Short mmCIF file of N, CA and C in Angstrom, two decimals:
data_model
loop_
_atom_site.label_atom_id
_atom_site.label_comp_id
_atom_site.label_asym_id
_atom_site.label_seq_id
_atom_site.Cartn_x
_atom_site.Cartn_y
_atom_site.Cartn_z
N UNK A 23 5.19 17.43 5.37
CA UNK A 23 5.11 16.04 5.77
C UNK A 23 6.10 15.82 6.91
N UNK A 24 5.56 15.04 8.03
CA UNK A 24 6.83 14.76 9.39
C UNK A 24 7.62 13.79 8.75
N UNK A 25 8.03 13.45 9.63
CA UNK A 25 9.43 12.64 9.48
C UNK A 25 8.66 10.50 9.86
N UNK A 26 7.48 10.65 10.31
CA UNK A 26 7.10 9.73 10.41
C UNK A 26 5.70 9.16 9.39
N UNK A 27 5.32 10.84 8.83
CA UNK A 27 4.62 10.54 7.79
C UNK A 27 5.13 9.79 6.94
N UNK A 28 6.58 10.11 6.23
CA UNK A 28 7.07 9.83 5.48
C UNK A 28 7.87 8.96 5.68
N UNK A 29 8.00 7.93 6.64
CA UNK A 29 8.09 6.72 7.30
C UNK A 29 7.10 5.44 6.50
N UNK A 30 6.20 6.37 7.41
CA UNK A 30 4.67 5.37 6.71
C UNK A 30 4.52 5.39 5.60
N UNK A 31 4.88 6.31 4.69
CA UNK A 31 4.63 5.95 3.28
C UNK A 31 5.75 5.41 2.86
N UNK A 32 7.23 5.56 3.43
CA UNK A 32 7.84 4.41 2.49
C UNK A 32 7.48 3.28 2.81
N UNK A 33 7.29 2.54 3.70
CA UNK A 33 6.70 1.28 3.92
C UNK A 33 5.03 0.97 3.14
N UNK A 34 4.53 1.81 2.90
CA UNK A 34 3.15 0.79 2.32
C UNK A 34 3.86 1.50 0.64
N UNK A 35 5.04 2.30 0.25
CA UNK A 35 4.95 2.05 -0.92
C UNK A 35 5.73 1.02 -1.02
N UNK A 36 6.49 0.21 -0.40
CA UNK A 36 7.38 -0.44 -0.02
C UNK A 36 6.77 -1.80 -0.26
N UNK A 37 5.65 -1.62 0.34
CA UNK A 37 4.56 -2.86 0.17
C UNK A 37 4.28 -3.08 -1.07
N UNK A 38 3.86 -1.74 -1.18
CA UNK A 38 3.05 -1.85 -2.83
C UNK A 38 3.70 -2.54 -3.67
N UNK A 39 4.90 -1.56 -3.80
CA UNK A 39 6.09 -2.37 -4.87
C UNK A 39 6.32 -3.69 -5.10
N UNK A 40 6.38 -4.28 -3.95
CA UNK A 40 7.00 -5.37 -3.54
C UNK A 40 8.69 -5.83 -3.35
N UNK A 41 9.42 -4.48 -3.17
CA UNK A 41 10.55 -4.61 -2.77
C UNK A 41 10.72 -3.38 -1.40
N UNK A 42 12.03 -3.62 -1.06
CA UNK A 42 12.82 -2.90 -0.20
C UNK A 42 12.85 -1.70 -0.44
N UNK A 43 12.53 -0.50 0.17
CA UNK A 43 12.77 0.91 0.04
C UNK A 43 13.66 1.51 0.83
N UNK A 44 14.96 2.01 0.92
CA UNK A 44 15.97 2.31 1.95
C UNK A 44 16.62 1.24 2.44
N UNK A 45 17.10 0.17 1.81
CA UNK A 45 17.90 -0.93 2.30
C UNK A 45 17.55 -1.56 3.27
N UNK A 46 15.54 -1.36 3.29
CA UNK A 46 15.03 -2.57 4.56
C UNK A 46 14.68 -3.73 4.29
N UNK A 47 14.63 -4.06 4.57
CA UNK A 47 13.51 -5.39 4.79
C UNK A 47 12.49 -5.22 4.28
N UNK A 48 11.58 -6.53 3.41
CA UNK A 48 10.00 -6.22 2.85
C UNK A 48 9.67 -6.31 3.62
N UNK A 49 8.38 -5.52 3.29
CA UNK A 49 7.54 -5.25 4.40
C UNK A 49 6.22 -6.01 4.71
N UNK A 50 6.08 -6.33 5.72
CA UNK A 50 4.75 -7.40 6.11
C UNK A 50 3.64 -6.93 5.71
N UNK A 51 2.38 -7.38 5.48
CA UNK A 51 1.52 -7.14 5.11
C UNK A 51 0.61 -6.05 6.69
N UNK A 52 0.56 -6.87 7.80
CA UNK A 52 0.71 -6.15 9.17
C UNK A 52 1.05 -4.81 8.99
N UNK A 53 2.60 -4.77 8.68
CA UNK A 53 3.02 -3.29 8.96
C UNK A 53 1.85 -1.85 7.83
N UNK A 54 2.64 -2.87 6.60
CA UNK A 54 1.80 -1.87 5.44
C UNK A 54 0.61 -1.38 5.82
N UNK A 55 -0.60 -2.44 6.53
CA UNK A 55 -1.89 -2.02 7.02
C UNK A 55 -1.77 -0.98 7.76
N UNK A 56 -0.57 -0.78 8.76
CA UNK A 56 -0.85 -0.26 10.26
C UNK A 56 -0.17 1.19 9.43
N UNK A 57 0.86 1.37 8.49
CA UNK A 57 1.04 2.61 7.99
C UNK A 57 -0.25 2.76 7.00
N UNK A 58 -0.72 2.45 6.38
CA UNK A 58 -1.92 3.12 5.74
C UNK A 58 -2.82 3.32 6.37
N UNK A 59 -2.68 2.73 7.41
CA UNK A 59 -4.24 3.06 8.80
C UNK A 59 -3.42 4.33 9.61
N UNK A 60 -2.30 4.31 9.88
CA UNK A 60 -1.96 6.06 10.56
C UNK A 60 -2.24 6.74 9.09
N UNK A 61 -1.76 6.92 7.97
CA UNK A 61 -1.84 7.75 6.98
C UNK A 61 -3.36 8.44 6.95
N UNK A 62 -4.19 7.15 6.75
CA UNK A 62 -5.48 7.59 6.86
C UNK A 62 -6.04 8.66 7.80
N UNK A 63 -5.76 8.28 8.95
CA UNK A 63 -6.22 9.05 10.39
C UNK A 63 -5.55 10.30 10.07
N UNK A 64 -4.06 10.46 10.12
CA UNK A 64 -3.66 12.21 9.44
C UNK A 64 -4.43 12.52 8.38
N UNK A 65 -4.75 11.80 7.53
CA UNK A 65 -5.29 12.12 6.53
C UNK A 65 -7.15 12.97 6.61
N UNK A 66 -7.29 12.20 7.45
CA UNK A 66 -8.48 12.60 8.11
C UNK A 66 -8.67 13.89 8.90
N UNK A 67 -7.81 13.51 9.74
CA UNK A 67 -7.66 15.14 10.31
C UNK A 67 -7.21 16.20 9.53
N UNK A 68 -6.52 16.09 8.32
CA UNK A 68 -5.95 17.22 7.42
C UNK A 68 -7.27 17.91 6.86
N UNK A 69 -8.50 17.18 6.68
CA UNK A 69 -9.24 16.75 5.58
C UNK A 69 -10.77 17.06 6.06
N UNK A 70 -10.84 16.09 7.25
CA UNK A 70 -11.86 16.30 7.79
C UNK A 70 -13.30 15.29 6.85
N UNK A 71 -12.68 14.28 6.40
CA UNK A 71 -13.17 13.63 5.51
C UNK A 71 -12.43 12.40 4.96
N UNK A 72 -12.90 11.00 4.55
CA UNK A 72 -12.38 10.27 4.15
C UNK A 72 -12.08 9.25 5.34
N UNK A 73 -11.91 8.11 4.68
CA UNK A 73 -11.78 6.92 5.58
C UNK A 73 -10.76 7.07 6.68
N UNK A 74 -11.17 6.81 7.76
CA UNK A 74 -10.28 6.69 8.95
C UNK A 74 -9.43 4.74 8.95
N UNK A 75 -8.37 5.21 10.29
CA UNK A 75 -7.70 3.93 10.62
C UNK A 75 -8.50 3.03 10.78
N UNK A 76 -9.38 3.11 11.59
CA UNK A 76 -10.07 1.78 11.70
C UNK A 76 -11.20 1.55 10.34
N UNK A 77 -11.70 2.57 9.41
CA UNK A 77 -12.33 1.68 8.52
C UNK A 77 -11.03 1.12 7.69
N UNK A 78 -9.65 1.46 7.57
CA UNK A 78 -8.99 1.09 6.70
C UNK A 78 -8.58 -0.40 7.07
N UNK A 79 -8.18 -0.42 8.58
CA UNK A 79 -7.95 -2.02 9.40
C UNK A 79 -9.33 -2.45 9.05
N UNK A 80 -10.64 -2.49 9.01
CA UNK A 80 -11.76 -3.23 8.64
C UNK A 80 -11.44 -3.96 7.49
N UNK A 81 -11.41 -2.73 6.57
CA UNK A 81 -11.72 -3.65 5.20
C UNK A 81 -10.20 -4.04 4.88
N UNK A 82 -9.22 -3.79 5.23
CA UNK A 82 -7.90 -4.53 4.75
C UNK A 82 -8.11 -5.90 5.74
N UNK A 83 -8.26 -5.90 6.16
CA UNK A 83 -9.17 -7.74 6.79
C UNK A 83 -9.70 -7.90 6.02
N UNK A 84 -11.25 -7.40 5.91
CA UNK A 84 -11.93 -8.16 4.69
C UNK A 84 -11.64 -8.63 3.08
N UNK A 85 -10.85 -7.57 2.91
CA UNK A 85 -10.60 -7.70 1.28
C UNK A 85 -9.30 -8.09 1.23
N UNK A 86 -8.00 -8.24 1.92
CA UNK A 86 -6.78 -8.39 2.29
C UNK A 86 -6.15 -8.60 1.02
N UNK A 87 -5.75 -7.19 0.46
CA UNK A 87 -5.18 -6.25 -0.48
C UNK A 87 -3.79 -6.87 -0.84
N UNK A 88 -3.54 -7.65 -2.27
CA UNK A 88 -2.32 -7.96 -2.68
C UNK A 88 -2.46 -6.95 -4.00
N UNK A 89 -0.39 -6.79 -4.47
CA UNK A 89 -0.52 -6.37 -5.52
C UNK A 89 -0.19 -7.14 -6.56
N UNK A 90 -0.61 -7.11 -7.58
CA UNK A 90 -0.39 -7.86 -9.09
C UNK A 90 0.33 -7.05 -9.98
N UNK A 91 0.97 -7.72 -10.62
CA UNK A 91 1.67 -6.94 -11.77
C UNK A 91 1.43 -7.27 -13.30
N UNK A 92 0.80 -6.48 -14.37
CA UNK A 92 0.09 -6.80 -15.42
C UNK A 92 1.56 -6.79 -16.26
N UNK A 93 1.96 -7.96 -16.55
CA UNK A 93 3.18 -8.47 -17.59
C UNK A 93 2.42 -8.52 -19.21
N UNK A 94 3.09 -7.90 -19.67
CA UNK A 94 2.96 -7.63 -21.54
C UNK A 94 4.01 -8.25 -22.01
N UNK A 95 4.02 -8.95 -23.00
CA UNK A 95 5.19 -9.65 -23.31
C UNK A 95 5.77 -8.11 -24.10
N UNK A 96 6.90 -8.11 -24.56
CA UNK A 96 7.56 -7.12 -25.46
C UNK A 96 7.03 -7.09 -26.73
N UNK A 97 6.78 -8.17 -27.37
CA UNK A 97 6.04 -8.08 -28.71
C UNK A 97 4.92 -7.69 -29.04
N UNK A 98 4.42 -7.56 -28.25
CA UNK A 98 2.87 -6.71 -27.90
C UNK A 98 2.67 -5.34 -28.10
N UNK A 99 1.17 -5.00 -28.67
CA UNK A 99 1.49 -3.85 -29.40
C UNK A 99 0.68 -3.27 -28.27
N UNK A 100 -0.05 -4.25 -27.11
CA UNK A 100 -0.93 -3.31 -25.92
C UNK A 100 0.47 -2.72 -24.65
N UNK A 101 -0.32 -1.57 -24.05
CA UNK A 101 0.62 -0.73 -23.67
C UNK A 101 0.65 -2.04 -21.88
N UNK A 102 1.43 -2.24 -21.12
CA UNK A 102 1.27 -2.54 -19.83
C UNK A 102 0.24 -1.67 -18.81
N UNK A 103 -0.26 -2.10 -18.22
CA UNK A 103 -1.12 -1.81 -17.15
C UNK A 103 -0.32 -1.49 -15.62
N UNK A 104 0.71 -2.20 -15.06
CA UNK A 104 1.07 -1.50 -14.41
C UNK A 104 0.66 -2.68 -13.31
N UNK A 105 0.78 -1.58 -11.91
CA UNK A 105 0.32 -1.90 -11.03
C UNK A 105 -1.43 -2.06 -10.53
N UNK A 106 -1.09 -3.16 -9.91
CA UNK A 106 -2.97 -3.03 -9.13
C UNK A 106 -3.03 -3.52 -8.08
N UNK A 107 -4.05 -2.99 -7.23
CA UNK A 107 -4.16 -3.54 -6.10
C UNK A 107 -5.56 -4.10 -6.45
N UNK A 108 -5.04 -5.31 -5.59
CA UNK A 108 -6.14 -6.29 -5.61
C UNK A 108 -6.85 -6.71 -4.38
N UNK A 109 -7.99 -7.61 -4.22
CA UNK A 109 -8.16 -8.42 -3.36
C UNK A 109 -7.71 -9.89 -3.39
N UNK A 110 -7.44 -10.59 -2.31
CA UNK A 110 -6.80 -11.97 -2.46
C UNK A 110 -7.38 -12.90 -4.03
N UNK A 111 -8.39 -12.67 -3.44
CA UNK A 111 -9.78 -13.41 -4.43
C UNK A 111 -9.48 -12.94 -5.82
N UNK A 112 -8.58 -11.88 -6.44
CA UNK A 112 -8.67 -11.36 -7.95
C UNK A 112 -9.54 -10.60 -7.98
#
């Protein structure tokens, strides 16, 4: 992995999370797109397969990807769910 791969992924996990990774700043929704849209494109070329930058900028417009967090109270005997990515809409 370069040094800018792994740039881009702290920022869209950065996103994901919804906090700071390396004592930055959260990260915009903008940025997160534009690192998962380079990820993609390396990803593509590694691969030779799979969504490129621009289908990833398409549909992160269309579906404009938040994350939710599935809260279990403690007394609960169901396990948490975790993270999800969503669309705005649920």
């Amino acid at each position: 992995m370069t040094v800018t791969e792994a740039r881009d992924l702290i920022r869209l996990l950065s996103w994901i999370l919804g906090a700071p990774v390396l004592d930055e700043e959260p990260v915009p929704d903008a940025e997160a797109m534009e690192a998962a849209a380079v990820l993609a494109d390396q990803a593509r070329q590694a691969l030779g397969a799979g969504p490129d930058g621009r289908d990833v900028r398409a549909l992160w417009c269309q579906v404009q990807p938040v994350v939710t967090v599935d809260r279990v109270p403690y007394d609960s005997d169901a396990l948490p769910s975790g993270l999800r990515l969503v669309g705005r809409d649920g």
